[in-house]
Structure formats: C-alpha cells, structure tokens
Coordinates of N, CA, C and O and ligand atoms in Angstrom, one line a residue:
X1 N -10.0 7.6 16.5 CA -10.0 8.5 15.3 C -8.6 8.0 14.4 O -7.7 7.7 15.2
X2 N -8.7 7.8 13.3 CA -7.6 7.2 12.5 C -6.6 8.4 12.3 O -6.9 9.5 11.9
X3 N -5.3 8.1 12.4 CA -4.3 9.2 12.3 C -4.1 9.3 10.7 O -4.4 8.4 9.8
X4 N -4.0 10.6 10.3 CA -3.9 11.0 8.8 C -2.5 10.4 8.4 O -1.4 10.8 9.2
X5 N -2.2 9.9 7.2 CA -1.1 9.5 6.9 C -0.6 10.5 5.7 O -1.3 10.8 4.7
X6 N 0.5 11.2 6.0 CA 0.9 12.2 5.1 C 2.2 11.6 4.2 O 3.2 11.1 4.8
X7 N 2.0 11.3 2.8 CA 2.9 10.7 2.0 C 4.2 11.7 1.9 O 3.9 12.9 1.6
X8 N 5.3 11.0 2.0 CA 6.5 11.9 1.7 C 6.8 11.8 0.2 O 6.6 10.8 -0.4
X9 N 7.4 12.9 -0.3 CA 7.5 12.9 -1.8 C 9.0 13.1 -1.9 O 9.7 13.9 -1.5
X10 N 9.6 12.2 -2.7 CA 11.1 12.2 -3.0 C 11.2 13.0 -4.3 O 10.7 12.8 -5.3
X11 N 12.3 13.9 -4.2 CA 12.5 14.8 -5.4 C 13.5 14.1 -6.2 O 14.4 13.4 -5.6
X12 N 13.2 14.1 -7.5 CA 14.1 13.3 -8.4 C 14.4 14.4 -9.6 O 13.6 15.0 -10.1
X13 N 15.8 14.5 -9.8 CA 16.3 15.3 -10.9 C 16.0 14.7 -12.2 O 16.0 13.6 -12.4
X14 N 15.4 15.6 -13.1 CA 15.1 15.2 -14.6 C 15.9 16.1 -15.5 O 15.8 17.4 -15.3
X15 N 16.3 15.6 -16.5 CA 16.9 16.5 -17.6 C 16.1 16.0 -18.9 O 16.2 14.9 -19.3
X16 N 15.7 17.1 -19.6 CA 15.0 16.7 -20.9 C 15.8 16.9 -21.9 O 16.5 17.9 -22.1
X17 N 16.0 15.8 -22.7 CA 16.8 15.9 -23.8 C 16.0 16.3 -25.2 O 16.6 16.5 -26.3
X18 N 14.8 16.4 -24.9 CA 13.9 16.8 -26.0 C 13.0 17.9 -25.2 O 12.1 17.5 -24.3
X19 N 12.9 19.2 -25.8 CA 12.2 20.2 -25.0 C 10.6 20.1 -25.0 O 10.0 20.6 -24.2
X20 N 10.3 19.4 -26.0 CA 8.8 19.1 -26.2 C 8.1 18.1 -25.3 O 7.0 17.9 -25.1
X21 N 9.0 17.3 -24.7 CA 8.6 16.1 -23.8 C 8.0 16.8 -22.3 O 8.8 17.6 -21.9
X22 N 6.8 16.4 -22.0 CA 6.3 16.9 -20.7 C 7.2 16.2 -19.5 O 7.6 15.2 -19.6
X23 N 7.3 17.0 -18.4 CA 7.8 16.4 -17.3 C 6.9 15.4 -16.7 O 5.6 15.6 -16.6
X24 N 7.2 14.1 -16.5 CA 6.3 13.2 -16.0 C 5.6 13.5 -14.9 O 6.1 14.1 -13.9
X25 N 4.3 13.1 -14.8 CA 3.4 13.4 -13.7 C 2.5 12.3 -13.4 O 2.3 11.4 -14.3
X26 N 2.0 12.2 -12.3 CA 1.0 11.2 -12.1 C -0.4 11.6 -12.4 O -1.0 12.6 -12.1
X27 N -1.1 10.6 -13.1 CA -2.5 11.0 -13.6 C -3.5 11.1 -12.5 O -4.4 11.9 -12.6
X28 N -3.4 10.3 -11.4 CA -4.3 10.3 -10.3 C -3.5 10.3 -9.1 O -2.4 9.7 -9.0
X29 N -4.0 10.8 -7.9 CA -3.4 10.7 -6.6 C -3.0 9.1 -6.3 O -4.0 8.4 -6.6
X30 N -2.0 9.0 -5.8 CA -1.6 7.6 -5.4 C -1.4 6.6 -6.6 O -1.2 5.4 -6.3
X31 N -1.3 7.0 -7.8 CA -0.9 6.2 -8.8 C 0.6 5.8 -8.6 O 1.5 6.5 -8.1
X32 N 0.8 4.6 -9.1 CA 2.2 4.1 -8.9 C 3.2 4.5 -10.1 O 4.5 4.7 -10.0
X33 N 2.5 4.6 -11.1 CA 3.3 4.9 -12.5 C 3.0 6.3 -13.1 O 1.9 6.7 -12.9
X34 N 4.2 6.7 -13.6 CA 4.0 8.0 -14.4 C 4.4 7.6 -16.0 O 5.3 7.0 -16.0
X35 N 3.7 8.2 -16.7 CA 3.8 7.7 -18.1 C 5.0 8.3 -18.8 O 5.4 9.4 -18.6
X36 N 5.7 7.5 -19.8 CA 6.8 8.0 -20.6 C 6.2 8.1 -22.0 O 5.3 7.3 -22.4
X37 N 6.6 9.1 -22.7 CA 6.3 9.3 -24.1 C 7.4 8.9 -25.0 O 8.7 8.9 -24.7
X38 N 7.0 8.6 -26.3 CA 8.0 8.4 -27.4 C 8.3 9.7 -28.1 O 7.6 10.7 -28.2
X39 N 9.5 9.9 -28.4 CA 10.1 11.1 -29.1 C 9.9 10.8 -30.6 O 10.5 11.6 -31.4
X40 N 9.7 9.6 -31.1 CA 9.8 9.2 -32.4 C 8.5 8.6 -33.0 O 7.6 8.2 -32.1
X41 N 8.4 8.7 -34.2 CA 7.3 8.0 -35.0 C 7.8 6.7 -35.3 O 9.0 6.6 -35.9
X42 N 7.2 5.6 -35.0 CA 7.7 4.1 -35.1 C 6.6 3.3 -35.5 O 5.4 3.3 -35.0
X43 N 6.9 2.4 -36.4 CA 5.8 1.2 -36.6 C 6.3 0.0 -36.2 O 7.5 -0.3 -36.6
X44 N 5.8 -0.9 -35.4 CA 6.2 -2.1 -35.1 C 5.2 -3.3 -35.7 O 4.0 -3.2 -35.5
X45 N 5.7 -4.1 -36.7 CA 5.1 -5.1 -37.3 C 4.9 -6.2 -36.3 O 5.6 -6.1 -35.2
X46 N 3.9 -7.2 -36.6 CA 3.5 -8.2 -35.6 C 5.0 -9.0 -35.2 O 5.7 -9.4 -36.1
X47 N 5.2 -9.1 -34.0 CA 6.4 -9.8 -33.5 C 7.6 -9.0 -33.3 O 8.6 -9.3 -32.8
X48 N 7.6 -7.7 -34.0 CA 8.8 -6.8 -33.9 C 9.1 -6.1 -32.6 O 8.1 -5.8 -32.0
X49 N 10.2 -5.9 -32.3 CA 10.5 -5.2 -31.1 C 11.4 -4.0 -31.5 O 12.3 -4.2 -32.6
X50 N 11.5 -2.8 -30.9 CA 12.2 -1.8 -31.0 C 12.7 -0.9 -29.9 O 11.7 -0.8 -29.1
X51 N 13.6 -0.3 -29.8 CA 14.1 0.5 -28.7 C 13.7 2.0 -28.9 O 14.1 2.7 -29.9
X52 N 12.8 2.3 -28.0 CA 12.2 3.6 -28.2 C 12.7 4.7 -27.2 O 12.7 4.6 -26.0
X53 N 13.2 5.8 -27.9 CA 13.8 6.9 -26.9 C 12.6 7.7 -26.3 O 11.5 8.0 -26.8
X54 N 12.7 8.2 -25.1 CA 11.7 9.0 -24.3 C 11.9 10.4 -24.0 O 11.1 11.3 -23.6
X55 N 13.3 10.9 -24.4 CA 13.7 12.2 -24.2 C 13.8 12.6 -23.0 O 14.1 13.9 -22.7
X56 N 13.8 11.8 -21.9 CA 14.1 12.2 -20.5 C 15.4 11.4 -19.9 O 15.4 10.2 -20.3
X57 N 16.2 12.0 -19.1 CA 17.2 11.3 -18.2 C 17.0 11.7 -16.7 O 16.6 12.9 -16.7
X58 N 17.1 10.9 -15.8 CA 17.0 11.2 -14.4 C 18.0 10.7 -13.6 O 19.0 10.0 -14.0
X59 N 17.9 11.3 -12.3 CA 19.1 11.0 -11.4 C 18.5 10.6 -10.2 O 17.9 11.4 -9.3
X60 N 18.1 9.1 -10.0 CA 17.3 8.7 -8.9 C 18.4 8.7 -7.7 O 19.5 8.4 -7.8
X61 N 17.8 9.0 -6.5 CA 18.7 8.9 -5.4 C 19.1 7.4 -5.1 O 18.5 6.6 -5.4
X62 N 20.3 7.2 -4.5 CA 20.7 5.9 -4.2 C 19.6 5.2 -3.2 O 18.9 5.9 -2.4
X63 N 19.4 4.1 -3.4 CA 18.3 3.3 -2.6 C 17.1 3.3 -3.5 O 16.1 2.7 -2.9
X64 N 17.0 3.8 -4.5 CA 15.9 3.7 -5.5 C 16.2 3.1 -6.7 O 17.3 3.2 -7.2
X65 N 15.2 2.8 -7.5 CA 15.2 2.3 -8.8 C 13.9 2.6 -9.6 O 12.9 2.7 -8.9
X66 N 14.2 2.7 -10.8 CA 13.0 2.9 -11.7 C 12.5 1.6 -12.5 O 13.6 0.8 -12.9
X67 N 11.4 1.4 -12.6 CA 10.9 0.0 -13.3 C 10.0 0.5 -14.4 O 9.0 1.1 -14.1
X68 N 10.4 0.1 -15.6 CA 9.5 0.4 -16.7 C 8.6 -0.7 -17.1 O 8.9 -1.9 -17.3
X69 N 7.2 -0.3 -17.0 CA 6.2 -1.3 -17.0 C 5.4 -1.0 -18.3 O 5.2 0.2 -18.6
X70 N 4.9 -2.1 -19.0 CA 3.9 -1.8 -19.9 C 2.5 -0.9 -19.5 O 2.3 -1.0 -18.3
X71 N 1.9 -0.6 -20.5 CA 0.6 0.2 -20.1 C -0.5 -0.8 -20.6 O -0.5 -1.3 -21.6
X72 N -1.5 -1.1 -19.5 CA -2.4 -2.3 -19.8 C -3.4 -1.9 -20.8 O -3.7 -2.7 -21.6
X73 N -3.7 -0.6 -21.1 CA -4.6 -0.4 -22.2 C -4.0 -0.7 -23.6 O -4.7 -1.2 -24.5
X74 N -2.7 -0.3 -23.9 CA -2.1 -0.7 -25.0 C -1.9 -2.0 -25.3 O -2.0 -2.6 -26.3
X75 N -1.6 -2.7 -24.1 CA -1.4 -4.2 -24.1 C -2.8 -4.9 -24.6 O -2.8 -5.8 -25.4
X76 N -3.9 -4.4 -23.8 CA -5.1 -5.1 -24.4 C -5.6 -4.8 -25.6 O -5.9 -5.6 -26.4
X77 N -5.4 -3.4 -26.0 CA -5.9 -3.1 -27.4 C -5.0 -3.5 -28.6 O -5.5 -4.0 -29.7
X78 N -3.7 -3.4 -28.3 CA -2.8 -3.6 -29.3 C -1.8 -4.7 -29.3 O -0.9 -5.0 -30.2
X79 N -1.8 -5.3 -28.0 CA -0.8 -6.4 -27.8 C 0.7 -5.6 -27.6 O 1.6 -6.5 -27.7
X80 N 0.8 -4.5 -27.3 CA 2.0 -3.8 -27.2 C 2.6 -3.9 -25.7 O 1.7 -3.8 -24.8
X81 N 3.7 -4.4 -25.6 CA 4.3 -4.8 -24.2 C 6.0 -4.2 -24.1 O 6.3 -3.6 -25.3
X82 N 6.6 -4.5 -23.1 CA 7.9 -4.3 -23.1 C 8.5 -5.5 -23.1 O 8.3 -6.3 -22.2
X83 N 9.5 -5.6 -23.8 CA 10.2 -7.0 -23.8 C 10.8 -7.3 -22.5 O 10.6 -8.5 -22.0
X84 N 11.5 -6.5 -21.9 CA 12.3 -6.8 -20.7 C 11.4 -6.3 -19.4 O 11.9 -6.0 -18.5
X85 N 10.1 -6.5 -19.4 CA 9.4 -5.9 -18.5 C 9.5 -6.6 -17.2 O 9.6 -7.7 -17.0
X86 N 9.8 -5.9 -16.0 CA 9.9 -4.4 -16.0 C 11.6 -4.0 -16.3 O 12.3 -4.7 -15.8
X87 N 11.6 -3.1 -17.2 CA 13.0 -2.6 -17.4 C 13.4 -1.9 -16.2 O 12.8 -1.3 -15.5
X88 N 14.8 -2.1 -15.9 CA 15.3 -1.5 -14.8 C 16.2 -0.2 -15.0 O 17.1 -0.2 -15.8
X89 N 15.8 0.8 -14.3 CA 16.6 2.1 -14.3 C 17.4 2.1 -13.0 O 16.8 2.3 -12.0
X90 N 18.8 2.0 -13.1 CA 19.6 1.9 -12.0 C 19.7 3.5 -11.6 O 19.8 4.3 -12.3
X91 N 19.9 3.7 -10.2 CA 20.0 4.8 -9.6 C 21.1 5.7 -10.2 O 21.1 6.9 -10.3
X92 N 22.4 5.0 -10.6 CA 23.3 5.6 -11.3 C 23.3 6.0 -12.6 O 24.3 6.6 -13.3
X93 N 22.2 5.5 -13.3 CA 22.1 5.8 -14.7 C 21.7 7.2 -15.0 O 20.7 7.6 -14.5
X94 N 22.6 7.9 -16.0 CA 22.3 9.1 -16.4 C 22.0 9.4 -17.8 O 21.7 10.5 -18.3
X95 N 21.8 8.3 -18.5 CA 21.5 8.3 -19.9 C 20.1 8.4 -20.1 O 19.3 8.5 -19.2
X96 N 19.7 8.6 -21.4 CA 18.2 8.6 -21.7 C 17.6 7.3 -21.4 O 18.1 6.3 -21.7
X97 N 16.4 7.6 -20.9 CA 15.4 6.3 -20.7 C 15.0 5.7 -22.0 O 14.3 6.7 -22.7
X98 N 15.0 4.6 -22.3 CA 14.6 4.2 -23.4 C 13.7 2.9 -23.1 O 13.9 2.2 -22.2
X99 N 12.8 2.6 -24.1 CA 11.8 1.6 -23.7 C 11.7 0.5 -24.9 O 11.7 0.9 -26.1
X100 N 12.0 -0.7 -24.6 CA 12.2 -1.7 -25.5 C 10.8 -2.4 -25.7 O 10.3 -3.3 -25.1
X101 N 10.1 -1.7 -26.8 CA 8.7 -2.2 -27.0 C 8.6 -3.4 -27.8 O 9.5 -3.8 -28.6
X102 N 7.5 -4.2 -27.6 CA 7.4 -5.3 -28.6 C 5.9 -5.5 -28.9 O 5.0 -5.2 -28.2
X103 N 5.6 -5.6 -30.1 CA 4.3 -5.9 -30.7 C 3.9 -7.5 -30.7 O 4.5 -8.2 -31.4
X104 N 3.1 -7.8 -29.8 CA 2.8 -9.3 -29.5 C 1.6 -9.6 -30.3 O 1.1 -10.8 -30.2
X105 N 1.0 -8.5 -31.0 CA -0.2 -8.9 -31.9 C 0.2 -9.9 -32.9 O 1.2 -9.5 -33.7
X106 N -0.6 -10.9 -33.4 CA -0.2 -11.7 -34.4 C -0.4 -11.3 -35.8 O 0.1 -11.7 -36.6
X107 N -1.3 -10.2 -35.9 CA -1.8 -9.8 -37.0 C -1.5 -8.4 -37.5 O -1.2 -7.9 -38.6
X108 N -1.7 -7.4 -36.5 CA -1.8 -5.9 -36.8 C -0.4 -5.3 -36.4 O 0.1 -5.7 -35.4
X109 N 0.0 -4.4 -37.2 CA 1.1 -3.5 -36.7 C 0.6 -2.4 -35.9 O -0.5 -2.2 -35.7
X110 N 1.5 -2.1 -35.0 CA 1.2 -1.0 -34.1 C 2.0 0.3 -34.4 O 3.3 0.3 -34.6
X111 N 1.2 1.5 -34.5 CA 2.0 2.6 -35.0 C 2.1 3.5 -33.8 O 1.0 3.9 -33.1
X112 N 3.2 3.8 -33.5 CA 3.5 5.0 -32.2 C 3.9 6.1 -33.0 O 4.5 6.3 -33.9
X113 N 3.2 7.3 -32.4 CA 3.6 8.6 -32.8 C 4.2 9.4 -31.8 O 4.1 9.1 -30.6
X114 N 5.0 10.2 -32.4 CA 5.8 11.0 -31.3 C 5.0 11.6 -30.3 O 3.9 12.4 -30.7
X115 N 5.2 11.6 -29.1 CA 4.3 12.2 -28.1 C 3.3 11.1 -27.4 O 2.7 11.4 -26.5
X116 N 3.2 10.1 -28.1 CA 2.2 8.9 -27.5 C 3.0 8.5 -26.1 O 4.0 8.3 -26.1
X117 N 2.1 8.1 -25.2 CA 2.4 7.7 -24.0 C 2.6 6.1 -24.1 O 1.7 5.4 -24.4
X118 N 3.8 5.5 -24.1 CA 4.2 4.2 -24.5 C 4.4 3.2 -23.4 O 4.2 2.1 -23.5
X119 N 4.7 3.8 -22.2 CA 5.0 2.7 -21.1 C 4.9 3.6 -19.7 O 4.6 5.0 -19.8
X120 N 5.1 2.9 -18.6 CA 4.9 3.9 -17.3 C 6.2 3.5 -16.4 O 6.8 2.5 -16.5
X121 N 6.7 4.6 -15.8 CA 7.8 4.5 -15.0 C 7.4 4.3 -13.4 O 6.7 5.3 -13.0
X122 N 7.7 3.2 -12.8 CA 7.4 3.1 -11.4 C 8.7 3.2 -10.6 O 9.8 2.5 -10.9
X123 N 8.7 4.2 -9.6 CA 9.9 4.3 -8.8 C 9.9 3.7 -7.4 O 8.8 3.9 -6.9
X124 N 10.8 2.8 -7.2 CA 10.6 2.1 -5.9 C 11.9 2.3 -5.1 O 13.0 2.3 -5.6
X125 N 11.7 2.0 -3.7 CA 13.0 1.8 -3.0 C 13.5 0.4 -3.2 O 12.7 -0.5 -3.3
X126 N 14.7 0.1 -3.2 CA 15.3 -1.1 -3.4 C 16.4 -1.4 -2.4 O 17.1 -0.4 -1.9
X127 N 16.9 -2.5 -2.1 CA 17.8 -2.8 -1.2 C 19.0 -3.5 -2.1 O 18.8 -4.3 -3.0
X128 N 20.2 -3.2 -1.6 CA 21.3 -4.1 -1.9 C 21.6 -5.1 -0.8 O 21.4 -4.7 0.3
X129 N 22.2 -6.2 -1.1 CA 22.5 -7.1 0.1 C 24.1 -7.6 -0.2 O 24.5 -7.3 -1.2
X130 N 24.4 -8.3 0.8 CA 25.7 -8.9 0.7 C 25.4 -10.3 0.9 O 24.7 -10.8 1.8
X131 N 25.8 -11.1 -0.2 CA 25.7 -12.6 -0.1 C 26.8 -13.2 0.8 O 28.2 -13.1 0.6
X132 N 26.3 -14.2 1.7 CA 27.2 -15.0 2.6 C 27.1 -16.4 2.2 O 25.9 -17.0 2.2
X133 N 28.1 -16.9 1.5 CA 28.0 -18.4 1.1 C 27.8 -19.4 2.4 O 28.7 -19.2 3.3
X134 N 27.1 -20.3 2.2 CA 26.7 -21.4 3.3 C 26.7 -22.7 2.6 O 26.5 -22.7 1.4
X135 N 27.0 -23.7 3.4 CA 27.0 -25.1 2.7 C 25.4 -25.7 2.6 O 24.9 -26.3 1.9
X136 N 24.6 -25.2 3.8 CA 23.3 -25.6 3.9 C 22.4 -24.4 4.2 O 22.8 -23.6 5.2
X137 N 21.4 -24.2 3.5 CA 20.5 -23.0 3.8 C 19.6 -23.2 5.0 O 19.2 -24.4 5.2
X138 N 19.3 -22.1 5.5 CA 18.1 -22.2 6.7 C 16.9 -22.9 6.1 O 16.6 -22.7 4.9
X139 N 16.2 -23.6 6.9 CA 14.9 -24.3 6.7 C 13.9 -23.3 6.3 O 13.9 -22.4 6.9
X140 N 12.9 -23.8 5.6 CA 11.7 -22.9 5.3 C 10.6 -23.8 5.0 O 10.8 -25.1 4.8
X141 N 9.2 -23.3 5.3 CA 8.1 -24.2 5.0 C 8.1 -24.6 3.7 O 7.8 -25.7 3.3
X142 N 8.3 -23.7 2.6 CA 8.2 -24.0 1.3 C 9.3 -24.8 0.8 O 9.0 -25.6 -0.1
X143 N 10.5 -24.8 1.1 CA 11.6 -25.6 0.9 C 11.8 -25.2 -0.6 O 11.9 -24.2 -1.1
X144 N 12.1 -26.4 -1.5 CA 12.4 -26.1 -2.8 C 11.2 -26.2 -3.7 O 11.4 -26.4 -5.1
X145 N 9.8 -26.4 -3.1 CA 8.7 -26.3 -4.0 C 8.6 -25.1 -4.7 O 8.7 -24.0 -4.2
X146 N 8.2 -25.2 -6.0 CA 7.8 -24.0 -6.8 C 7.1 -24.6 -8.1 O 6.8 -25.6 -8.3
X147 N 7.0 -23.5 -9.1 CA 6.4 -23.9 -10.4 C 5.1 -24.8 -10.3 O 5.0 -25.7 -11.0
X148 N 4.1 -24.3 -9.5 CA 2.9 -24.8 -9.3 C 2.8 -25.8 -8.2 O 1.9 -26.6 -8.1
X149 N 3.8 -25.8 -7.3 CA 3.8 -26.9 -6.2 C 2.5 -26.7 -5.4 O 2.1 -27.9 -4.7
X150 N 2.0 -25.6 -5.3 CA 0.8 -25.3 -4.4 C -0.4 -25.5 -5.0 O -1.5 -25.4 -4.5
X151 N -0.3 -26.1 -6.3 CA -1.7 -26.3 -7.0 C -2.1 -25.1 -7.8 O -1.3 -24.1 -8.0
X152 N -3.4 -24.9 -8.1 CA -3.9 -23.8 -8.7 C -4.0 -23.8 -10.4 O -4.2 -22.8 -10.9
X153 N -3.5 -25.0 -10.9 CA -3.5 -25.0 -12.3 C -4.4 -26.0 -13.0 O -4.3 -26.6 -13.9
X154 N -5.4 -26.3 -12.1 CA -6.5 -27.3 -12.7 C -7.3 -26.5 -13.5 O -7.3 -25.1 -13.7
X155 N -8.1 -27.1 -14.5 CA -8.7 -26.5 -15.4 C -10.0 -25.9 -14.9 O -10.3 -26.4 -13.8
X156 N -10.7 -25.0 -15.5 CA -11.9 -24.5 -15.1 C -12.9 -25.3 -14.9 O -13.7 -25.3 -13.9
X157 N -13.1 -26.3 -15.8 CA -14.1 -27.4 -15.6 C -14.0 -28.3 -14.4 O -14.9 -28.4 -13.6
X158 N -12.7 -28.4 -14.0 CA -12.4 -29.3 -12.9 C -12.8 -28.4 -11.7 O -13.5 -29.1 -10.8
X159 N -12.5 -27.0 -11.7 CA -12.9 -26.4 -10.4 C -14.3 -26.2 -10.2 O -14.8 -26.3 -9.1
X160 N -15.1 -26.0 -11.5 CA -16.6 -25.9 -11.4 C -17.2 -27.3 -11.0 O -18.3 -27.1 -10.4
X161 N -16.5 -28.3 -10.9 CA -17.0 -29.6 -10.6 C -16.7 -29.9 -9.0 O -16.8 -30.8 -8.6
X162 N -16.2 -28.8 -8.3 CA -16.2 -28.8 -6.9 C -14.8 -29.3 -6.4 O -14.6 -29.9 -5.3
X163 N -13.9 -29.2 -7.2 CA -12.5 -29.7 -6.9 C -11.5 -28.6 -6.2 O -10.5 -28.7 -6.3
X164 N -12.3 -27.4 -6.0 CA -11.5 -26.2 -5.3 C -10.9 -26.8 -4.0 O -10.0 -26.5 -3.5
Ligands
DUT1 O1 14.3 -0.8 -20.3 C1 15.3 -0.1 -19.9 C2 16.5 -0.9 -19.2 C3 17.5 -0.2 -19.1 N1 17.9 1.0 -19.2 C4 19.1 1.8 -19.1 C5 18.9 2.1 -17.6 C6 19.8 1.0 -16.8 O2 20.5 1.5 -15.7 C7 20.7 0.6 -17.9 C8 21.1 -0.8 -17.8 O3 20.1 -1.7 -17.8 P1 20.2 -3.2 -17.6 O4 21.2 -3.4 -16.4 O5 19.0 -3.7 -17.6 O6 21.0 -3.7 -19.0 P2 22.3 -4.7 -19.1 O7 22.0 -5.3 -20.3 O8 22.5 -5.4 -18.0 O9 23.5 -3.5 -19.4 P3 24.6 -3.1 -18.4 O10 25.8 -3.9 -18.6 O11 24.9 -1.6 -19.0 O12 24.0 -3.0 -17.0 O13 20.0 0.9 -19.1 C9 16.8 1.6 -20.0 O14 17.0 3.1 -20.4 N2 15.7 1.0 -20.3
MG2 MG1 22.9 -4.6 -15.9

C-alpha cells in the first residue's frame, strides 16, 4: 500500500496595501502559482513595458523566495509577458510586489483593468552558497559544452527524414 503524502504548508505573512485586493490563493490543489492582480488600469502598446503594482507586500521566511512568472493564457492570447521573468522576490523584501509587464504583440495594445490577474507568484525554497575559489574546477561529463552541444536543433524536415 502506498504511504499517503501530507503536504506541509508554509505560513507567509501578507500585508494588503489595497483593501480591495484578494488574498492570493491557489486555483487548484497542487498548483504551483497563485495569481497576482493589478491595482491599476493600464494600456500597453505593442512593445511597451510598464511596472504594475499588485497591492500586496509579503514577508517570506528565510530560505524561500518568490518568483513572478507570466500567465500562459495572457501570453498566448495577447503576447503579454514579464520582462524579467521570473522576477525575484527576496525573502527580506517588504515592499509592494510589482510586476514588470511587457506587450510582445507586434500589432495590438493590451488593456489591463484594475483587478485583472496579470501574473503568478511561485514560492520556492532556495539555497545560499559560499563560493570557494579554485584554479581548476572538478571534472564533469558535460564539461564546457552548452548552447546546443547535445544537438536537438535540427529542422523538423530533417527529423522526419529519419535523422532523430
Ligand atoms: O519583478 C519583480 C522583481 C523584484 N521585485 C522586488 C522584490 C525584490 O526583492 C526586489 C529587488 O529585485 P531584484 O534583485 O531583481 O532587483 P535589482 O535590480 O537587483 O535591485 P536591488 O539592487 O534592489 O536588488 O524588488 C518586485 O517587486 N518585482
Ligand atoms: Mg538585486
């Protein structure tokens, strides 16, 4: 019989700078992200970026960070994304969470209304490390290979001709 896994929930303090903003919740069990809303009406012309307030400030425990990701539906329908995706919310940050939105659509403006869900916040455990300088790094299988060194950038025509 499989042992049941009980998820532990980490409490995070939240302070609303705007009383109308809902406390973020997860839309479905096991969702990674909880949506953030805009507290302003704003229009982004094609290619434009703007910093959007969300009306919330949080106090993450040490050892955690928040990451602001785009919402895929808005990205698909409107080309709306986050410039610095994922935006990093440090555990020590007590200011208002803001989202640096960008309109990647080449033709259409994106209209954001106050209360619209504009991005999602993913809270994760993070590590700090101590860097130790060495003259030669430990060996690895990958070595310095990167930027497509493992292949996978052949055209679709090439792969359908059996070059997988
Ligand atoms: O999308 C973002 C990114 C950052 N922040 C806040 C929380 C974060 O803790 C702080 C600093 O972010 P970051 O380190 O990315 O910015 P920086 O340009 O390096 O500024 P700083 O010198 O203040 O660290 O700004 C946001 O509200 N939204
Ligand atoms: Mg920084």
